Structure formats: C-alpha cells, structure tokens
Amino acid sequence: MIEIIPAIDIINGKCVRLTRGDYNSVKEYNSDPLLVAKEFEAAGFTRLHVVDLDAAKQGKLVNIDTLRSICDETNLVVDYGGGVKNDDDIATVLEAGAQMVTGGSIAVRDPAIFLGWLERFGPDRIILGADVKDGHIAVSGWQENSHSELFGFLEFYADKGIKKIICTDIERDGTLEGPAVELYKKIMERFPSLQLIASGGLSSVSDLHRLYEAGITSVISGKAFYENKIPLKPYPLNTLAKRIIPCLDVKDGRVVKGVNFVGLRDAGDPVELAQRYSDEGADELVFLDITATHEKRKTMAELVRKVAEAVNIPFTVGGGIGSLEDVNAMLANGADKVSVNSAAVRNPEIINEMAEKFGSQCIVLAIDARREDKDGPQDEGWKVYLNGGRQRTDIDLFEWAREGVERGAGEILFTSMDHDGTRNGFANETLAKISNMVDVPVIASGGAGTVQHFADTFRDGKADAALAAGIFHYGDISINQVKQYLQNANIIIRTHPTPGGGKKK
C-alpha cells in the first residue's frame, strides 16, 4: 500500500498553503484546521501531518492549542513539525497528543539535541525533516539555506539510527508541478534502509503511481487535496493503476496463439513483438514457453535474454520453471519475475522455497483452469489443469489460489481455458471471487476481444491487470486504444513518459 498522509499547515490558527515556502504566497483554505482534520478522518485516512508554519518561522511553539484540539477530537495518528528546538518543546508537543515529531532545523543546528531525542524516544517517534533547496537543507521555515548538503546530512543521521525522513523539494512544494521522483530514487538507492516520506509537488493520481514505481511507500498531500487534483480517499496500491500485459506464448522459438489452448497458429518473432509492445506503452510482458513442461525441457534462456534486452518494462517468464536453479537462470538472463504452474501443483513447497530465496515479488503463480459444472454457478466447479492444459487434476481453483498465496506467491495469473482465444470476454465472476479471497494482485487471462472487455474485467472482475495475446499480435486492437478507452472510462491506468530505449535493469 502507498500511504497518503494528508497535511495541514497552520498560520494564525488557520489551514493554509504556501508556494515554494514563500510566506508572501499564503493561501487560506479553511479557518478551522480541526474541521479539516475531521474531514480527512471521515474520508478514511488514519495519518495526519501537521506543520506549524508560525512556529517554524519564529523558532518557538505557537499553534499548540490547535494541535491539541486535533489530537483530542480525532483518532488520527499525528506527526508534528515546526519550531521544536529543545526537550521542553518536544514534551509539550507529545503531551498535546502528537505521536511523532519532525525535526529539521534543530537537526542542522544542534545535532546533539536531535540525537538525544532519537535515543530517548526511539526512531519510531522521531522523524528527520530534510527540506532541500539547491541540494542543501533549508532551515527556519525554509527562510534560510544551511551549509548542510542533503546526502551528507542523510548519511550522518542514517548512521546514527534514524529510520524515517520527510524529504520536501522546496522548489516544487505547493506548485502542483509533480514530485521530485528522481531525487527520491537517488535517496532510496543510497539509503535503502530509510523509510522515505515524499513531500512537495504532488498533483495527480499518476504522480502517486510514479512514486510507487520509484519505491516510495509514503507521500504527503496538501494542496492536491484542497484543490481537488486528487480525490479525497486513500489509495491501496492494488487498486492504484491497472496494467495491460501482452502475452507471448512461444513454441519452437515463435509466438503462437490458439483457441482453448489448441489450434495454434504463428503470430511472429518474440523479440520483435516484445520490443513493439514495450515501445507502444505496455505495462509488462509475459513470456510463456508453452510446451516446456510437456516436452520435459527448459525454457529457452537465450531467447529470454534477447527479449529482456529489447524491452524497458517488467518481464515475466514461465514454462518449465520447476526449481530454484530455473528461477535463478531466468532472473540472471534478464527476467524480472518468473511464473510457476505445473511444478508448483506437483510440489507446492517449491513456492515457499522460491519466495524465501528470491522474494514474493518475483513469484507469479499461474493457474490454468476449466469449469467442469457447466450448469452450476459461473464461479463454481473449476478444476486446475497442468502441462499447458493437457492434464486435468481434481484440485479446486479457489483452494489452490488461496494456498499459493499463503505459501508466498506474490501474484496470481488466472487463465480460463473456457475463455482462452474466444474473444468473448474474461471470466469476471470467477476473477472477482479470487480477488476477494487473496491479498495479492490478480491478472486476468483468457477472452479479451474488445476494449470494453478490459474495462469489464477491471470493474466486475476486480482484476489488477489484464493479459491478452491474439488481439494485440494480429493488430485487431492496439495497446494505445485500450488505454485511451480505459482513461475515458475513468479507470486509472499507468503512464509511460519514456517509451522504448532498451531494458533498464
């Protein structure tokens, strides 16, 4: 989940926002911060970031009564920043009800005091404020630039045990021009142990997704809420943006496609198709060597490497994956994730072993299933099949999906064999049942024929991603057409500002 933390900035007891920290740009949004806090709580938020701008500028606590009223009359977990400079101040803030305190200026001017707070109250209650301008930390309510360089500042406190930081790009704050994603990425690359809370510039739901892709799990939003740029609600990651995934079913080095897993016909070169889809804006790719398990041979590692070099989006490989060595080989050749199917059914423990060694985020449990009871409800009577749909089992689809997730699978790729290649739409009732059962993303596969089918599976099937093959391979529908339709239907999709360009690892 990406945690969105609403912000209330206070001047003269009122809820305001500045632009780039300029106190001459004050814009008042509400005269009662408590009322605003209650609105955030009613919308479903559990956290609140409160900044006393008067205190930050003057170097002493000012609007402490407003903080106390928010803490007394809501159940929000409040972190407070502004004007805290000594032990008495931090005691006053915590006594008023704040659960966490953010220190920025004091961390620059008197590290001994800040480190004393860190030791006394612990790293879960003390947040380091890193307000940055021109690469240096700003102090006194952003009115002064210090000589502390950002990365040196962070390195010092990371070594001292700080866990949480709020980083605000002052030049973006209040501008609605988008967050400093590249800056945050650099911070996370250098300090992976820190929990980074991004702040400044947030303007759209697409910005939230960009932050998530960069590895940011928390972001502060103020003006974007007040000016209705982002709907007032929390955003779980699994509903944040839907994914469109072309699937490359490969046999003998060529992409093929059939109906109900039979009647295969040639669809092209896998490397050329992969690069085309990457350039056209696909969110991910799935590469399946569809006869690897049946013919008792391994997935073609060399072809995997060529495909990986041709794309700049996440790439999942499946077919014949049955051991830790197989997973390691695919990841080493450029895959981002692996899909395991038949081997997991025969030896479920392999899911635990793969997830433990490589992480759940790398393990996709692929399930091919057919509905046996055609007269019963649409979401009942489903049995799992192995070996590319050639071997029936008595395993129930839903029980297997639940078990797979409990064992560590990070995603479920469900293919309805009854719908595969028919172009009559996805098995949405069944997908919805799976999605309601598990807490990992579910990928819909089998049945895509129109742009409406994608919208239906996201709304009715509660799918997190939709996979398709033939309609893309043969040019019946383009990825851009699907995304444009979804966007017009107010379904949140991913955007790709830098298409093409090769694999980015």
mmCIF file with all atom_site columns, C-alpha atoms in Angstrom, residues 331-494:
data_model
loop_
_atom_site.group_PDB
_atom_site.id
_atom_site.type_symbol
_atom_site.label_atom_id
_atom_site.label_alt_id
_atom_site.label_comp_id
_atom_site.label_asym_id
_atom_site.label_entity_id
_atom_site.label_seq_id
_atom_site.pdbx_PDB_ins_code
_atom_site.Cartn_x
_atom_site.Cartn_y
_atom_site.Cartn_z
_atom_site.occupancy
_atom_site.B_iso_or_equiv
_atom_site.pdbx_formal_charge
_atom_site.auth_seq_id
_atom_site.auth_comp_id
_atom_site.auth_asym_id
_atom_site.auth_atom_id
_atom_site.pdbx_PDB_model_num
ATOM 1   C CA . LEU A 1 331 ? 16.466  -13.748 -13.451 1.00 0.00 ? 331 LEU A CA 1
ATOM 2   C CA . ALA A 1 332 ? 20.117  -13.860 -14.478 1.00 0.00 ? 332 ALA A CA 1
ATOM 3   C CA . ASN A 1 333 ? 19.069  -13.667 -18.136 1.00 0.00 ? 333 ASN A CA 1
ATOM 4   C CA . GLY A 1 334 ? 17.012  -10.514 -17.565 1.00 0.00 ? 334 GLY A CA 1
ATOM 5   C CA . ALA A 1 335 ? 13.574  -11.588 -16.333 1.00 0.00 ? 335 ALA A CA 1
ATOM 6   C CA . ASP A 1 336 ? 12.035  -9.549  -13.516 1.00 0.00 ? 336 ASP A CA 1
ATOM 7   C CA . LYS A 1 337 ? 9.628   -12.276 -12.363 1.00 0.00 ? 337 LYS A CA 1
ATOM 8   C CA . VAL A 1 338 ? 9.001   -15.948 -13.004 1.00 0.00 ? 338 VAL A CA 1
ATOM 9   C CA . SER A 1 339 ? 5.717   -17.765 -13.450 1.00 0.00 ? 339 SER A CA 1
ATOM 10  C CA . VAL A 1 340 ? 5.375   -21.226 -11.943 1.00 0.00 ? 340 VAL A CA 1
ATOM 11  C CA . ASN A 1 341 ? 2.479   -23.552 -12.747 1.00 0.00 ? 341 ASN A CA 1
ATOM 12  C CA . SER A 1 342 ? 2.683   -27.340 -13.105 1.00 0.00 ? 342 SER A CA 1
ATOM 13  C CA . ALA A 1 343 ? 5.740   -27.769 -10.886 1.00 0.00 ? 343 ALA A CA 1
ATOM 14  C CA . ALA A 1 344 ? 4.010   -25.916 -8.044  1.00 0.00 ? 344 ALA A CA 1
ATOM 15  C CA . VAL A 1 345 ? 0.957   -28.160 -8.238  1.00 0.00 ? 345 VAL A CA 1
ATOM 16  C CA . ARG A 1 346 ? 3.124   -31.274 -8.072  1.00 0.00 ? 346 ARG A CA 1
ATOM 17  C CA . ASN A 1 347 ? 5.324   -29.862 -5.291  1.00 0.00 ? 347 ASN A CA 1
ATOM 18  C CA . PRO A 1 348 ? 3.623   -26.912 -3.533  1.00 0.00 ? 348 PRO A CA 1
ATOM 19  C CA . GLU A 1 349 ? 6.610   -26.485 -1.211  1.00 0.00 ? 349 GLU A CA 1
ATOM 20  C CA . ILE A 1 350 ? 8.567   -25.105 -4.171  1.00 0.00 ? 350 ILE A CA 1
ATOM 21  C CA . ILE A 1 351 ? 6.544   -21.881 -3.865  1.00 0.00 ? 351 ILE A CA 1
ATOM 22  C CA . ASN A 1 352 ? 7.764   -21.414 -0.289  1.00 0.00 ? 352 ASN A CA 1
ATOM 23  C CA . GLU A 1 353 ? 11.342  -22.082 -1.329  1.00 0.00 ? 353 GLU A CA 1
ATOM 24  C CA . MET A 1 354 ? 11.214  -19.688 -4.296  1.00 0.00 ? 354 MET A CA 1
ATOM 25  C CA . ALA A 1 355 ? 9.576   -16.912 -2.285  1.00 0.00 ? 355 ALA A CA 1
ATOM 26  C CA . GLU A 1 356 ? 12.054  -17.290 0.562   1.00 0.00 ? 356 GLU A CA 1
ATOM 27  C CA . LYS A 1 357 ? 15.093  -17.164 -1.695  1.00 0.00 ? 357 LYS A CA 1
ATOM 28  C CA . PHE A 1 358 ? 14.025  -14.601 -4.310  1.00 0.00 ? 358 PHE A CA 1
ATOM 29  C CA . GLY A 1 359 ? 11.143  -12.710 -2.656  1.00 0.00 ? 359 GLY A CA 1
ATOM 30  C CA . SER A 1 360 ? 7.390   -12.999 -3.233  1.00 0.00 ? 360 SER A CA 1
ATOM 31  C CA . GLN A 1 361 ? 7.505   -10.077 -5.654  1.00 0.00 ? 361 GLN A CA 1
ATOM 32  C CA . CYS A 1 362 ? 9.373   -12.323 -8.117  1.00 0.00 ? 362 CYS A CA 1
ATOM 33  C CA . ILE A 1 363 ? 6.981   -15.283 -7.946  1.00 0.00 ? 363 ILE A CA 1
ATOM 34  C CA . VAL A 1 364 ? 3.807   -15.422 -10.048 1.00 0.00 ? 364 VAL A CA 1
ATOM 35  C CA . LEU A 1 365 ? 1.540   -18.440 -9.572  1.00 0.00 ? 365 LEU A CA 1
ATOM 36  C CA . ALA A 1 366 ? -0.034  -19.225 -12.938 1.00 0.00 ? 366 ALA A CA 1
ATOM 37  C CA . ILE A 1 367 ? -3.255  -21.235 -12.787 1.00 0.00 ? 367 ILE A CA 1
ATOM 38  C CA . ASP A 1 368 ? -4.946  -22.751 -15.848 1.00 0.00 ? 368 ASP A CA 1
ATOM 39  C CA . ALA A 1 369 ? -8.462  -23.920 -15.028 1.00 0.00 ? 369 ALA A CA 1
ATOM 40  C CA . ARG A 1 370 ? -11.660 -25.121 -16.679 1.00 0.00 ? 370 ARG A CA 1
ATOM 41  C CA . ARG A 1 371 ? -15.219 -25.070 -15.316 1.00 0.00 ? 371 ARG A CA 1
ATOM 42  C CA . GLU A 1 372 ? -16.450 -28.654 -15.062 1.00 0.00 ? 372 GLU A CA 1
ATOM 43  C CA . ASP A 1 373 ? -20.045 -27.977 -13.990 1.00 0.00 ? 373 ASP A CA 1
ATOM 44  C CA . LYS A 1 374 ? -21.478 -26.020 -16.909 1.00 0.00 ? 374 LYS A CA 1
ATOM 45  C CA . ASP A 1 375 ? -24.976 -25.938 -15.369 1.00 0.00 ? 375 ASP A CA 1
ATOM 46  C CA . GLY A 1 376 ? -23.908 -24.565 -11.995 1.00 0.00 ? 376 GLY A CA 1
ATOM 47  C CA . PRO A 1 377 ? -22.953 -21.022 -10.944 1.00 0.00 ? 377 PRO A CA 1
ATOM 48  C CA . GLN A 1 378 ? -20.241 -19.343 -13.023 1.00 0.00 ? 378 GLN A CA 1
ATOM 49  C CA . ASP A 1 379 ? -17.846 -19.181 -10.076 1.00 0.00 ? 379 ASP A CA 1
ATOM 50  C CA . GLU A 1 380 ? -18.103 -22.866 -9.076  1.00 0.00 ? 380 GLU A CA 1
ATOM 51  C CA . GLY A 1 381 ? -16.824 -26.200 -10.363 1.00 0.00 ? 381 GLY A CA 1
ATOM 52  C CA . TRP A 1 382 ? -13.418 -25.003 -11.575 1.00 0.00 ? 382 TRP A CA 1
ATOM 53  C CA . LYS A 1 383 ? -10.595 -27.565 -11.771 1.00 0.00 ? 383 LYS A CA 1
ATOM 54  C CA . VAL A 1 384 ? -6.890  -26.907 -12.233 1.00 0.00 ? 384 VAL A CA 1
ATOM 55  C CA . TYR A 1 385 ? -5.078  -28.240 -15.320 1.00 0.00 ? 385 TYR A CA 1
ATOM 56  C CA . LEU A 1 386 ? -1.363  -28.937 -15.857 1.00 0.00 ? 386 LEU A CA 1
ATOM 57  C CA . ASN A 1 387 ? 1.114   -29.211 -18.714 1.00 0.00 ? 387 ASN A CA 1
ATOM 58  C CA . GLY A 1 388 ? -0.261  -26.403 -20.832 1.00 0.00 ? 388 GLY A CA 1
ATOM 59  C CA . GLY A 1 389 ? -3.858  -27.531 -20.308 1.00 0.00 ? 389 GLY A CA 1
ATOM 60  C CA . ARG A 1 390 ? -3.228  -31.163 -21.224 1.00 0.00 ? 390 ARG A CA 1
ATOM 61  C CA . GLN A 1 391 ? -3.665  -32.826 -17.823 1.00 0.00 ? 391 GLN A CA 1
ATOM 62  C CA . ARG A 1 392 ? -6.732  -32.442 -15.591 1.00 0.00 ? 392 ARG A CA 1
ATOM 63  C CA . THR A 1 393 ? -6.486  -32.565 -11.801 1.00 0.00 ? 393 THR A CA 1
ATOM 64  C CA . ASP A 1 394 ? -9.117  -32.742 -9.067  1.00 0.00 ? 394 ASP A CA 1
ATOM 65  C CA . ILE A 1 395 ? -7.704  -29.586 -7.447  1.00 0.00 ? 395 ILE A CA 1
ATOM 66  C CA . ASP A 1 396 ? -10.203 -26.779 -6.842  1.00 0.00 ? 396 ASP A CA 1
ATOM 67  C CA . LEU A 1 397 ? -9.175  -23.483 -8.417  1.00 0.00 ? 397 LEU A CA 1
ATOM 68  C CA . PHE A 1 398 ? -10.026 -21.314 -5.410  1.00 0.00 ? 398 PHE A CA 1
ATOM 69  C CA . GLU A 1 399 ? -8.443  -23.561 -2.813  1.00 0.00 ? 399 GLU A CA 1
ATOM 70  C CA . TRP A 1 400 ? -5.257  -23.670 -4.877  1.00 0.00 ? 400 TRP A CA 1
ATOM 71  C CA . ALA A 1 401 ? -5.161  -19.891 -5.345  1.00 0.00 ? 401 ALA A CA 1
ATOM 72  C CA . ARG A 1 402 ? -5.524  -19.369 -1.597  1.00 0.00 ? 402 ARG A CA 1
ATOM 73  C CA . GLU A 1 403 ? -2.853  -21.940 -0.784  1.00 0.00 ? 403 GLU A CA 1
ATOM 74  C CA . GLY A 1 404 ? -0.447  -20.497 -3.341  1.00 0.00 ? 404 GLY A CA 1
ATOM 75  C CA . VAL A 1 405 ? -0.657  -17.030 -1.799  1.00 0.00 ? 405 VAL A CA 1
ATOM 76  C CA . GLU A 1 406 ? -0.290  -18.426 1.716   1.00 0.00 ? 406 GLU A CA 1
ATOM 77  C CA . ARG A 1 407 ? 2.884   -20.162 0.548   1.00 0.00 ? 407 ARG A CA 1
ATOM 78  C CA . GLY A 1 408 ? 4.366   -16.906 -0.773  1.00 0.00 ? 408 GLY A CA 1
ATOM 79  C CA . ALA A 1 409 ? 3.208   -16.255 -4.340  1.00 0.00 ? 409 ALA A CA 1
ATOM 80  C CA . GLY A 1 410 ? 3.222   -12.512 -4.996  1.00 0.00 ? 410 GLY A CA 1
ATOM 81  C CA . GLU A 1 411 ? 0.680   -12.553 -7.851  1.00 0.00 ? 411 GLU A CA 1
ATOM 82  C CA . ILE A 1 412 ? -1.941  -14.863 -9.345  1.00 0.00 ? 412 ILE A CA 1
ATOM 83  C CA . LEU A 1 413 ? -2.174  -15.249 -13.127 1.00 0.00 ? 413 LEU A CA 1
ATOM 84  C CA . PHE A 1 414 ? -5.528  -16.951 -13.767 1.00 0.00 ? 414 PHE A CA 1
ATOM 85  C CA . THR A 1 415 ? -6.306  -18.238 -17.263 1.00 0.00 ? 415 THR A CA 1
ATOM 86  C CA . SER A 1 416 ? -9.791  -19.514 -18.008 1.00 0.00 ? 416 SER A CA 1
ATOM 87  C CA . MET A 1 417 ? -9.331  -22.311 -20.540 1.00 0.00 ? 417 MET A CA 1
ATOM 88  C CA . ASP A 1 418 ? -13.005 -21.961 -21.462 1.00 0.00 ? 418 ASP A CA 1
ATOM 89  C CA . HIS A 1 419 ? -12.488 -18.318 -22.433 1.00 0.00 ? 419 HIS A CA 1
ATOM 90  C CA . ASP A 1 420 ? -8.992  -18.523 -23.922 1.00 0.00 ? 420 ASP A CA 1
ATOM 91  C CA . GLY A 1 421 ? -8.871  -17.263 -27.504 1.00 0.00 ? 421 GLY A CA 1
ATOM 92  C CA . THR A 1 422 ? -12.672 -16.915 -27.787 1.00 0.00 ? 422 THR A CA 1
ATOM 93  C CA . ARG A 1 423 ? -12.650 -13.099 -27.605 1.00 0.00 ? 423 ARG A CA 1
ATOM 94  C CA . ASN A 1 424 ? -15.933 -13.246 -25.675 1.00 0.00 ? 424 ASN A CA 1
ATOM 95  C CA . GLY A 1 425 ? -14.663 -11.551 -22.532 1.00 0.00 ? 425 GLY A CA 1
ATOM 96  C CA . PHE A 1 426 ? -12.888 -12.619 -19.340 1.00 0.00 ? 426 PHE A CA 1
ATOM 97  C CA . ALA A 1 427 ? -14.261 -14.945 -16.639 1.00 0.00 ? 427 ALA A CA 1
ATOM 98  C CA . ASN A 1 428 ? -15.165 -11.983 -14.455 1.00 0.00 ? 428 ASN A CA 1
ATOM 99  C CA . GLU A 1 429 ? -17.299 -13.676 -11.791 1.00 0.00 ? 429 GLU A CA 1
ATOM 100 C CA . THR A 1 430 ? -14.520 -16.150 -11.142 1.00 0.00 ? 430 THR A CA 1
ATOM 101 C CA . LEU A 1 431 ? -11.870 -13.448 -11.174 1.00 0.00 ? 431 LEU A CA 1
ATOM 102 C CA . ALA A 1 432 ? -13.847 -11.395 -8.645  1.00 0.00 ? 432 ALA A CA 1
ATOM 103 C CA . LYS A 1 433 ? -14.082 -14.386 -6.327  1.00 0.00 ? 433 LYS A CA 1
ATOM 104 C CA . ILE A 1 434 ? -10.329 -14.947 -6.496  1.00 0.00 ? 434 ILE A CA 1
ATOM 105 C CA . SER A 1 435 ? -9.603  -11.231 -5.989  1.00 0.00 ? 435 SER A CA 1
ATOM 106 C CA . ASN A 1 436 ? -11.826 -11.141 -2.902  1.00 0.00 ? 436 ASN A CA 1
ATOM 107 C CA . MET A 1 437 ? -10.034 -14.173 -1.454  1.00 0.00 ? 437 MET A CA 1
ATOM 108 C CA . VAL A 1 438 ? -6.410  -13.127 -1.772  1.00 0.00 ? 438 VAL A CA 1
ATOM 109 C CA . ASP A 1 439 ? -4.425  -10.030 -0.862  1.00 0.00 ? 439 ASP A CA 1
ATOM 110 C CA . VAL A 1 440 ? -2.080  -10.068 -3.872  1.00 0.00 ? 440 VAL A CA 1
ATOM 111 C CA . PRO A 1 441 ? -2.652  -8.743  -7.417  1.00 0.00 ? 441 PRO A CA 1
ATOM 112 C CA . VAL A 1 442 ? -4.707  -10.945 -9.745  1.00 0.00 ? 442 VAL A CA 1
ATOM 113 C CA . ILE A 1 443 ? -4.039  -10.965 -13.503 1.00 0.00 ? 443 ILE A CA 1
ATOM 114 C CA . ALA A 1 444 ? -6.957  -11.807 -15.795 1.00 0.00 ? 444 ALA A CA 1
ATOM 115 C CA . SER A 1 445 ? -6.172  -14.017 -18.787 1.00 0.00 ? 445 SER A CA 1
ATOM 116 C CA . GLY A 1 446 ? -8.334  -15.595 -21.468 1.00 0.00 ? 446 GLY A CA 1
ATOM 117 C CA . GLY A 1 447 ? -11.098 -13.983 -23.507 1.00 0.00 ? 447 GLY A CA 1
ATOM 118 C CA . ALA A 1 448 ? -10.054 -10.450 -24.423 1.00 0.00 ? 448 ALA A CA 1
ATOM 119 C CA . GLY A 1 449 ? -11.741 -9.351  -27.643 1.00 0.00 ? 449 GLY A CA 1
ATOM 120 C CA . THR A 1 450 ? -12.768 -5.698  -27.267 1.00 0.00 ? 450 THR A CA 1
ATOM 121 C CA . VAL A 1 451 ? -11.689 -2.644  -25.329 1.00 0.00 ? 451 VAL A CA 1
ATOM 122 C CA . GLN A 1 452 ? -14.876 -2.999  -23.280 1.00 0.00 ? 452 GLN A CA 1
ATOM 123 C CA . HIS A 1 453 ? -13.717 -6.407  -22.074 1.00 0.00 ? 453 HIS A CA 1
ATOM 124 C CA . PHE A 1 454 ? -10.749 -4.763  -20.354 1.00 0.00 ? 454 PHE A CA 1
ATOM 125 C CA . ALA A 1 455 ? -12.979 -2.260  -18.579 1.00 0.00 ? 455 ALA A CA 1
ATOM 126 C CA . ASP A 1 456 ? -15.344 -5.059  -17.539 1.00 0.00 ? 456 ASP A CA 1
ATOM 127 C CA . THR A 1 457 ? -12.620 -7.203  -16.011 1.00 0.00 ? 457 THR A CA 1
ATOM 128 C CA . PHE A 1 458 ? -11.214 -4.269  -14.029 1.00 0.00 ? 458 PHE A CA 1
ATOM 129 C CA . ARG A 1 459 ? -14.645 -3.247  -12.722 1.00 0.00 ? 459 ARG A CA 1
ATOM 130 C CA . ASP A 1 460 ? -16.595 -6.501  -12.490 1.00 0.00 ? 460 ASP A CA 1
ATOM 131 C CA . GLY A 1 461 ? -13.734 -8.968  -12.236 1.00 0.00 ? 461 GLY A CA 1
ATOM 132 C CA . LYS A 1 462 ? -11.762 -6.785  -9.807  1.00 0.00 ? 462 LYS A CA 1
ATOM 133 C CA . ALA A 1 463 ? -8.623  -7.723  -11.713 1.00 0.00 ? 463 ALA A CA 1
ATOM 134 C CA . ASP A 1 464 ? -5.443  -5.745  -11.138 1.00 0.00 ? 464 ASP A CA 1
ATOM 135 C CA . ALA A 1 465 ? -4.081  -6.458  -14.606 1.00 0.00 ? 465 ALA A CA 1
ATOM 136 C CA . ALA A 1 466 ? -5.378  -7.872  -17.874 1.00 0.00 ? 466 ALA A CA 1
ATOM 137 C CA . LEU A 1 467 ? -3.369  -10.118 -20.157 1.00 0.00 ? 467 LEU A CA 1
ATOM 138 C CA . ALA A 1 468 ? -4.080  -10.558 -23.865 1.00 0.00 ? 468 ALA A CA 1
ATOM 139 C CA . ALA A 1 469 ? -2.348  -12.103 -26.841 1.00 0.00 ? 469 ALA A CA 1
ATOM 140 C CA . GLY A 1 470 ? -4.111  -12.566 -30.178 1.00 0.00 ? 470 GLY A CA 1
ATOM 141 C CA . ILE A 1 471 ? -5.873  -9.206  -30.359 1.00 0.00 ? 471 ILE A CA 1
ATOM 142 C CA . PHE A 1 472 ? -2.513  -7.475  -29.948 1.00 0.00 ? 472 PHE A CA 1
ATOM 143 C CA . HIS A 1 473 ? -0.434  -9.849  -32.090 1.00 0.00 ? 473 HIS A CA 1
ATOM 144 C CA . TYR A 1 474 ? -2.705  -9.618  -35.124 1.00 0.00 ? 474 TYR A CA 1
ATOM 145 C CA . GLY A 1 475 ? -3.343  -5.870  -34.833 1.00 0.00 ? 475 GLY A CA 1
ATOM 146 C CA . ASP A 1 476 ? -7.067  -6.049  -34.035 1.00 0.00 ? 476 ASP A CA 1
ATOM 147 C CA . ILE A 1 477 ? -6.692  -3.685  -31.079 1.00 0.00 ? 477 ILE A CA 1
ATOM 148 C CA . SER A 1 478 ? -3.668  -1.639  -30.036 1.00 0.00 ? 478 SER A CA 1
ATOM 149 C CA . ILE A 1 479 ? -2.445  -1.094  -26.515 1.00 0.00 ? 479 ILE A CA 1
ATOM 150 C CA . ASN A 1 480 ? -2.966  2.633   -27.001 1.00 0.00 ? 480 ASN A CA 1
ATOM 151 C CA . GLN A 1 481 ? -6.617  2.071   -27.959 1.00 0.00 ? 481 GLN A CA 1
ATOM 152 C CA . VAL A 1 482 ? -7.184  0.036   -24.825 1.00 0.00 ? 482 VAL A CA 1
ATOM 153 C CA . LYS A 1 483 ? -5.551  2.618   -22.596 1.00 0.00 ? 483 LYS A CA 1
ATOM 154 C CA . GLN A 1 484 ? -7.387  5.521   -24.184 1.00 0.00 ? 484 GLN A CA 1
ATOM 155 C CA . TYR A 1 485 ? -10.699 3.747   -23.706 1.00 0.00 ? 485 TYR A CA 1
ATOM 156 C CA . LEU A 1 486 ? -9.921  2.973   -20.069 1.00 0.00 ? 486 LEU A CA 1
ATOM 157 C CA . GLN A 1 487 ? -8.839  6.529   -19.424 1.00 0.00 ? 487 GLN A CA 1
ATOM 158 C CA . ASN A 1 488 ? -12.090 7.849   -20.909 1.00 0.00 ? 488 ASN A CA 1
ATOM 159 C CA . ALA A 1 489 ? -13.946 5.380   -18.682 1.00 0.00 ? 489 ALA A CA 1
ATOM 160 C CA . ASN A 1 490 ? -12.215 6.870   -15.592 1.00 0.00 ? 490 ASN A CA 1
ATOM 161 C CA . ILE A 1 491 ? -10.224 3.710   -14.914 1.00 0.00 ? 491 ILE A CA 1
ATOM 162 C CA . ILE A 1 492 ? -6.792  4.534   -13.564 1.00 0.00 ? 492 ILE A CA 1
ATOM 163 C CA . ILE A 1 493 ? -4.018  3.277   -15.826 1.00 0.00 ? 493 ILE A CA 1
ATOM 164 C CA . ARG A 1 494 ? -0.266  3.514   -15.856 1.00 0.00 ? 494 ARG A CA 1
#
